[in-house]
PDB file of C-alpha atoms in Angstrom:
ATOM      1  CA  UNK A  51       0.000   0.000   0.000  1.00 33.00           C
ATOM      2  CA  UNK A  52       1.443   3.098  -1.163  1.00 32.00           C
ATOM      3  CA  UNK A  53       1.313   6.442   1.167  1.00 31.00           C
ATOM      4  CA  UNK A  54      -0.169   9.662  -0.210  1.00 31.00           C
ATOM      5  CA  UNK A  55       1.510  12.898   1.497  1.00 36.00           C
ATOM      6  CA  UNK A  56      -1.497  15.098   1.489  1.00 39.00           C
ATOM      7  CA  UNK A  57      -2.778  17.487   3.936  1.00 44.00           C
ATOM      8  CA  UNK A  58      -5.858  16.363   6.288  1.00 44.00           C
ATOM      9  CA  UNK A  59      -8.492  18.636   7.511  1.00 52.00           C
ATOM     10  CA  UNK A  60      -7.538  18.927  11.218  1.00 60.00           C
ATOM     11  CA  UNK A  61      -4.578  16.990  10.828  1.00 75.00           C
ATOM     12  CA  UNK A  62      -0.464  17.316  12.248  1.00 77.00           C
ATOM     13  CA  UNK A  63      -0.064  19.128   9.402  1.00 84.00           C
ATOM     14  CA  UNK A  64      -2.894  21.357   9.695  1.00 85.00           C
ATOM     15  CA  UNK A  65      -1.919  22.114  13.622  1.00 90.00           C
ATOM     16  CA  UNK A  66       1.629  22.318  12.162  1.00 90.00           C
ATOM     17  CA  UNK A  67       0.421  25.053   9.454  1.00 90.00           C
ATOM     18  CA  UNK A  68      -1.910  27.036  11.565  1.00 91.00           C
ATOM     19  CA  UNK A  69       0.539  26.857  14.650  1.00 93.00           C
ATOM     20  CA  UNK A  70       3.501  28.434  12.606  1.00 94.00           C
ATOM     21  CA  UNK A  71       1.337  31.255  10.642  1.00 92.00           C
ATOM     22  CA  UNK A  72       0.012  32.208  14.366  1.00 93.00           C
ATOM     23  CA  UNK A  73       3.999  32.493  15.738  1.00 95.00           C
ATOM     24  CA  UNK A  74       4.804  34.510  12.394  1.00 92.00           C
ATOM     25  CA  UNK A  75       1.961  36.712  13.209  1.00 91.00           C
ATOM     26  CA  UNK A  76       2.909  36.902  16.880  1.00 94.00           C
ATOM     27  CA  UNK A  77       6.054  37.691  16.193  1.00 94.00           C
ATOM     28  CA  UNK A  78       5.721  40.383  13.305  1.00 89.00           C
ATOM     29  CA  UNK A  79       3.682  42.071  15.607  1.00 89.00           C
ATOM     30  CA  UNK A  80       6.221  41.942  18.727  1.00 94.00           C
ATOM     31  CA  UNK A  81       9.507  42.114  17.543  1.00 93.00           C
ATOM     32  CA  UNK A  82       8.475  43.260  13.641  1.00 86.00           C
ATOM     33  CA  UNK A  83       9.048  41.581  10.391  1.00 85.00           C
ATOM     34  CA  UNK A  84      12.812  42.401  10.053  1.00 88.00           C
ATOM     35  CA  UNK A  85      13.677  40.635  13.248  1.00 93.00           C
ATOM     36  CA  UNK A  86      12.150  37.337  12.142  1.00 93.00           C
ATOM     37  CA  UNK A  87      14.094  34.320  12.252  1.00 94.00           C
ATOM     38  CA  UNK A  88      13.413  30.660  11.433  1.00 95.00           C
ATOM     39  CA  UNK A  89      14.519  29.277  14.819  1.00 95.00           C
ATOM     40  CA  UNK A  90      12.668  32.445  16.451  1.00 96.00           C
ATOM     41  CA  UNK A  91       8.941  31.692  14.406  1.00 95.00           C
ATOM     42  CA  UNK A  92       9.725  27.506  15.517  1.00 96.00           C
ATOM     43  CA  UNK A  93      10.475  28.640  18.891  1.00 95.00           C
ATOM     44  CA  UNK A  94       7.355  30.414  19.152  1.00 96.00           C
ATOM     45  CA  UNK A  95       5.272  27.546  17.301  1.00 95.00           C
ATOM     46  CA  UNK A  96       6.422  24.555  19.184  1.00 95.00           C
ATOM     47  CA  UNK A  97       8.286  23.113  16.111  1.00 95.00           C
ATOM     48  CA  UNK A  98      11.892  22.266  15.411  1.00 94.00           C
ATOM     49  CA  UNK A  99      13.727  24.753  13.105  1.00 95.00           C
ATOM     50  CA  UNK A 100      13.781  21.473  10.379  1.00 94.00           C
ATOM     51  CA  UNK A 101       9.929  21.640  10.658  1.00 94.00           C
ATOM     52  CA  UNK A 102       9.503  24.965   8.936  1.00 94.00           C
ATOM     53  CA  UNK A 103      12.615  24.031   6.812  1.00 93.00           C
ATOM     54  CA  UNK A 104      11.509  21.066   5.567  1.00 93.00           C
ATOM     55  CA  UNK A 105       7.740  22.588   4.923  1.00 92.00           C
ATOM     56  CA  UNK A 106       8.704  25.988   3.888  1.00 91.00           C
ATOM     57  CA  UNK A 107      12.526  26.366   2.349  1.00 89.00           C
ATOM     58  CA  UNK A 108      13.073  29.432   3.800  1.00 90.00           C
ATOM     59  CA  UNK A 109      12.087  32.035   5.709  1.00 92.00           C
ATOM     60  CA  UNK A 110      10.774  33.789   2.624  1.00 89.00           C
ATOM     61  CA  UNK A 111       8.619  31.441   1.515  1.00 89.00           C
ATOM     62  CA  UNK A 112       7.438  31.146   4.828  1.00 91.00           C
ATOM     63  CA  UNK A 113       6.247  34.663   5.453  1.00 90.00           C
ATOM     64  CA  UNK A 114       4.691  33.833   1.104  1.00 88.00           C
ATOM     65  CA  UNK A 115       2.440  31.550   2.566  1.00 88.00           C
ATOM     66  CA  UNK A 116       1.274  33.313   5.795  1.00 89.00           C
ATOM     67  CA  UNK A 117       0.869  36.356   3.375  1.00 87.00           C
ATOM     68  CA  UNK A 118      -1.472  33.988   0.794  1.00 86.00           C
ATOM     69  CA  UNK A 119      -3.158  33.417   3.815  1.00 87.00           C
ATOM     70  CA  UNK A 120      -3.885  36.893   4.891  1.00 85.00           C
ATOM     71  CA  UNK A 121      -4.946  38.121   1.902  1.00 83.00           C
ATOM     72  CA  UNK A 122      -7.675  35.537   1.574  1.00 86.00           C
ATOM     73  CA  UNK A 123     -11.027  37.473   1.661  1.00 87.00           C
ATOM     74  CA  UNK A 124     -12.874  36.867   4.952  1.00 85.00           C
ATOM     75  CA  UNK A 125     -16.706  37.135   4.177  1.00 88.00           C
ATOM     76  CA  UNK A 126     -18.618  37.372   0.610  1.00 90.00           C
ATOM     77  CA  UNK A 127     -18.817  40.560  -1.052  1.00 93.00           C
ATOM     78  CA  UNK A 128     -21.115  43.047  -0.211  1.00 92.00           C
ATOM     79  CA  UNK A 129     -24.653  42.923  -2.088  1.00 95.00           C
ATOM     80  CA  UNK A 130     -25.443  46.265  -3.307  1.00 96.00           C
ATOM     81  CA  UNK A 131     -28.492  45.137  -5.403  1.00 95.00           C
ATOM     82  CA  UNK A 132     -26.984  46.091  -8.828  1.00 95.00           C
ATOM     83  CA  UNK A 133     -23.993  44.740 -10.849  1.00 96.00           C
ATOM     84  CA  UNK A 134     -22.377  47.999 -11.113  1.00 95.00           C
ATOM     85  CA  UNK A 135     -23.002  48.914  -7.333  1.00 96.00           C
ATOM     86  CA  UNK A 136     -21.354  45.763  -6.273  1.00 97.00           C
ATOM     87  CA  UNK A 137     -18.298  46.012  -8.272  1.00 97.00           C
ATOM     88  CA  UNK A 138     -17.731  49.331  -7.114  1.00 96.00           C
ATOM     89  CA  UNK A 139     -18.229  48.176  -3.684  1.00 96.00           C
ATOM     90  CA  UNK A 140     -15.566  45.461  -4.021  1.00 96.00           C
ATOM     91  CA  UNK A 141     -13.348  47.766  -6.137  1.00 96.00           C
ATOM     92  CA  UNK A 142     -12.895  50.090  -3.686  1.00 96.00           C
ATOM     93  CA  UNK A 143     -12.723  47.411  -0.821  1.00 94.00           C
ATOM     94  CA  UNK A 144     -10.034  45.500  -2.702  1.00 93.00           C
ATOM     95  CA  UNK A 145      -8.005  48.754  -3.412  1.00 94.00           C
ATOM     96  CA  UNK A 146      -8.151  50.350  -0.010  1.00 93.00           C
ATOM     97  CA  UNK A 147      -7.032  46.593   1.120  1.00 91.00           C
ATOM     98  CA  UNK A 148      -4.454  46.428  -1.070  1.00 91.00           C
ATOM     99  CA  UNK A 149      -2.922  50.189  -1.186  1.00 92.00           C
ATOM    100  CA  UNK A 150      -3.232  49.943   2.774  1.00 88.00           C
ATOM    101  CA  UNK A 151       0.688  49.266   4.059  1.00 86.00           C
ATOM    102  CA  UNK A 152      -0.175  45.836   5.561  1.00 84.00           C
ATOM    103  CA  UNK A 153      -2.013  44.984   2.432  1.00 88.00           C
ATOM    104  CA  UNK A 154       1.212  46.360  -0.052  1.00 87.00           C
ATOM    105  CA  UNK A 155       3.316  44.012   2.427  1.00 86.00           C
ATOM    106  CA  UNK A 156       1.598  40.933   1.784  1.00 86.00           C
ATOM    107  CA  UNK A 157       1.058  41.297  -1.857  1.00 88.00           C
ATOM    108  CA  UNK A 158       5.102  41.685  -1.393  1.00 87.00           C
ATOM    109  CA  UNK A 159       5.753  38.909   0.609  1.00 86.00           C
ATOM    110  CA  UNK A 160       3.348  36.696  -1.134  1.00 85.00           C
ATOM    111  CA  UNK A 161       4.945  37.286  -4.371  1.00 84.00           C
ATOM    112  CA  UNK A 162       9.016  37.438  -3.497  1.00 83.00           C
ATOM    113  CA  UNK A 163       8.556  34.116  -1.398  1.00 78.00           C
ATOM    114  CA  UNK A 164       6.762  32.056  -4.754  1.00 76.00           C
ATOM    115  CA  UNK A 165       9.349  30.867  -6.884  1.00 76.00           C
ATOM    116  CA  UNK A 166       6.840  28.486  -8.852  1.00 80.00           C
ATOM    117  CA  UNK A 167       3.965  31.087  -8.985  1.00 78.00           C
ATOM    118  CA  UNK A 168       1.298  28.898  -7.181  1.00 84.00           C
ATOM    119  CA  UNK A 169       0.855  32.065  -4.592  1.00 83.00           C
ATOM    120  CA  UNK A 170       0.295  34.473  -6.923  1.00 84.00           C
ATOM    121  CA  UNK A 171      -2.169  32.053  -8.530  1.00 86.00           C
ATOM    122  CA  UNK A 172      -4.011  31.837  -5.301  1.00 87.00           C
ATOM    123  CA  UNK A 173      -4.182  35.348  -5.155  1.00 87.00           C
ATOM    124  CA  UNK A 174      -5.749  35.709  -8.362  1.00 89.00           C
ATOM    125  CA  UNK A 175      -8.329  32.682  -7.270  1.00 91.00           C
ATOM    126  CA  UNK A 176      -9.591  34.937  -4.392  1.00 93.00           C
ATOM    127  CA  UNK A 177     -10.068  37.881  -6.176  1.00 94.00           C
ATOM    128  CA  UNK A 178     -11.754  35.451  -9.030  1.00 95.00           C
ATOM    129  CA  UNK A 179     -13.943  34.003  -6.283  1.00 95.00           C
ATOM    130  CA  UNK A 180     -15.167  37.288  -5.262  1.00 96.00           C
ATOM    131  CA  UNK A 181     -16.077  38.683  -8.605  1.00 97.00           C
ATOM    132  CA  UNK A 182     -17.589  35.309  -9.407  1.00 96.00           C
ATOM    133  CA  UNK A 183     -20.306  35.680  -6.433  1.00 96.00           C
ATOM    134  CA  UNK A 184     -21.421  39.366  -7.575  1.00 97.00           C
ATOM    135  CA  UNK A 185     -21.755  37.840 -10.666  1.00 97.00           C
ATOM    136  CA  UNK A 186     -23.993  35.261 -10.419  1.00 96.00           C
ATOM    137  CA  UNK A 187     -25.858  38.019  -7.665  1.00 97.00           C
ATOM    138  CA  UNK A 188     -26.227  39.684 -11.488  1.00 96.00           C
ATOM    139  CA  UNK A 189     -27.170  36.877 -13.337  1.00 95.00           C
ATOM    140  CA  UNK A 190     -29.616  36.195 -10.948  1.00 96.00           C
ATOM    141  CA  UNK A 191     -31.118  39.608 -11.440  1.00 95.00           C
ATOM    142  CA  UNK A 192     -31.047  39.116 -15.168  1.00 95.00           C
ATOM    143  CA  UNK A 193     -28.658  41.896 -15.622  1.00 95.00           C
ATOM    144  CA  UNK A 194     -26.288  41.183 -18.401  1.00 93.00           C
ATOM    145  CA  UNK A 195     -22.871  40.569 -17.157  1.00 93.00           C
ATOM    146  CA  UNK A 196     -19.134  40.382 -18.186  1.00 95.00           C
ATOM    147  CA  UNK A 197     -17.073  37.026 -17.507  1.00 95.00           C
ATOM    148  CA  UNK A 198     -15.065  37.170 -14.601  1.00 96.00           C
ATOM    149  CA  UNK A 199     -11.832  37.292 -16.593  1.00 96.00           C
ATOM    150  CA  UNK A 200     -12.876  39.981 -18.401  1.00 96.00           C
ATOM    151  CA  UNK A 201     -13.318  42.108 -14.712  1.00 97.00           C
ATOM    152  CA  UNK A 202      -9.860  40.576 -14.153  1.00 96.00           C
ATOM    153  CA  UNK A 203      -8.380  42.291 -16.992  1.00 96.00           C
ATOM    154  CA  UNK A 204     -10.983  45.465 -16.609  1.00 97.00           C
ATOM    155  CA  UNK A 205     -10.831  46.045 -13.072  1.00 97.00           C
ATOM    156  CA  UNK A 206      -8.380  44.232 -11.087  1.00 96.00           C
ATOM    157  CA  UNK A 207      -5.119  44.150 -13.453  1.00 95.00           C
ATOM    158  CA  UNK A 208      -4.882  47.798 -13.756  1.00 96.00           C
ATOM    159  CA  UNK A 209      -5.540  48.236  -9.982  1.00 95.00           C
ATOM    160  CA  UNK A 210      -2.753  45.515  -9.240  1.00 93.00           C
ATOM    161  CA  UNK A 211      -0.763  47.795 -12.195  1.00 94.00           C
ATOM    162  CA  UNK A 212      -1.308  50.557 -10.449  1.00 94.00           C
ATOM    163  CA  UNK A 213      -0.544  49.641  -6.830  1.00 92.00           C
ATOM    164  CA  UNK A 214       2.609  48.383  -7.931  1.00 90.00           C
ATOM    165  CA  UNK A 215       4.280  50.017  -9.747  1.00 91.00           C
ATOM    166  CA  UNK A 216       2.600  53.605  -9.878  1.00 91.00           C
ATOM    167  CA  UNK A 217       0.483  53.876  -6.207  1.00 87.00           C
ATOM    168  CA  UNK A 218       0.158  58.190  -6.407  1.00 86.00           C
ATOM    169  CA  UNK A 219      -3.555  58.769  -6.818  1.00 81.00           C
ATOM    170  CA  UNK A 220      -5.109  55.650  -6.373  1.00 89.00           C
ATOM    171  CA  UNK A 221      -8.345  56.701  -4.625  1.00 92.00           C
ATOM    172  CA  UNK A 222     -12.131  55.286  -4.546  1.00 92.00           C
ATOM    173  CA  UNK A 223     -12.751  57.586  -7.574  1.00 94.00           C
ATOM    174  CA  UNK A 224     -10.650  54.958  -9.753  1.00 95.00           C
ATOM    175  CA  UNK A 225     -12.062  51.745  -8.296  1.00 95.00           C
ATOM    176  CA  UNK A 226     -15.489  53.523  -9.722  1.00 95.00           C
ATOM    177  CA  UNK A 227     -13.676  54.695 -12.773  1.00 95.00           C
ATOM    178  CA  UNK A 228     -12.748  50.911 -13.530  1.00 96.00           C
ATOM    179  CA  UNK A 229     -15.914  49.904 -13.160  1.00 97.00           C
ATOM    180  CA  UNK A 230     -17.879  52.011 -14.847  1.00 95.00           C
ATOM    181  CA  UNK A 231     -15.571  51.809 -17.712  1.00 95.00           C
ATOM    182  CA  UNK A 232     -16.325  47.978 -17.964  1.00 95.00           C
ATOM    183  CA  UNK A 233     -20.540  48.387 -17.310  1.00 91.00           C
ATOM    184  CA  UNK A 234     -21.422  51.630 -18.455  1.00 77.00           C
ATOM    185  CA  UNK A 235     -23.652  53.857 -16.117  1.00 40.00           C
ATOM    186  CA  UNK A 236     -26.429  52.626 -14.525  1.00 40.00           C
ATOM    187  CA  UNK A 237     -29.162  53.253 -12.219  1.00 39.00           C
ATOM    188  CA  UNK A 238     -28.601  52.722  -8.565  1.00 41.00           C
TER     189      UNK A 238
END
């Protein structure tokens, strides 16, 4: 009988995982980021330095994951009864998230520590999970609706553009900008 390695619900690994992201959290918080070590975050998480090692490669990839983890979205987004009101709504959520320092940190830290790109992918998947909910609020009220990769490319891309690489002036007004550039005016 051959053994799979996969991660169990509620499992040593799980406790492991959840454990170590509380200790990096801890910590960050404490002694801030810069003073992070591997042997300080095991320390803190009841695990031998080998642990995060073995899991994680390195400290950078390490503070990746926790950062994946933080960015996750925490409830669905708002319903705002139209299409347009609820990408607006999530726009400007998503952007004040993301411009905030915390949030320009983890978009940082989940992308330096993800040599294979699977974080970054995540990070798209949330965002792609949120837009698909307000979408199928739309459908649902028979309004017609883009695909959610075309409010990837619309909406979020130039936001992500923008908070990267050129972060003056990013404001509510160009969340609503975005939007309404990819669904028109409409009635509120």
């Amino acid at each position: 009988m051959s053994r799979k390695t996969m991660v169990r619900p509620g499992g040593r690994s799980a406790r492991v995982q959840a454990s170590v992201h509380a200790a990096v959290r801890e910590l960050e918080s404490e002694v801030g980021r810069e003073a992070l070590t591997v042997p300080l975050v095991a320390t803190r998480a009841g695990v031998t330095p080998s642990t995060i090692y073995r899991r994680w490669g390195d400290l950078q990839e390490l503070l990746s994951d926790v950062a994946v983890e933080r960015l996750r979205p925490e409830a669905a987004p708002e319903d705002k009864g139209s299409l347009s009101s609820d990408l607006e709504a999530w726009a400007e959520q998503f952007l004040e998230e993301m411009t905030a320092p915390s949030g320009r940190a983890y978009i940082r830290d989940a992308l330096l520590g993800d040599p294979d790109g699977n974080n970054a992918g995540q990070c798209s998947a949330y965002a792609a999970e949120q837009i698909d909910v307000i979408l199928d609020r739309a459908a649902a009220r028979t309004e017609n609706a883009p695909d959610v990769e075309t409010v990837l490319d619309h909406v979020v891309a130039p936001m992500m553009y923008r908070i990267l690489f050129r972060p003056d002036g990013l404001d509510t007004a160009y969340a609503r900008q975005l939007v309404a550039g990819l669904v028109g005016s409409t009635d509120r």
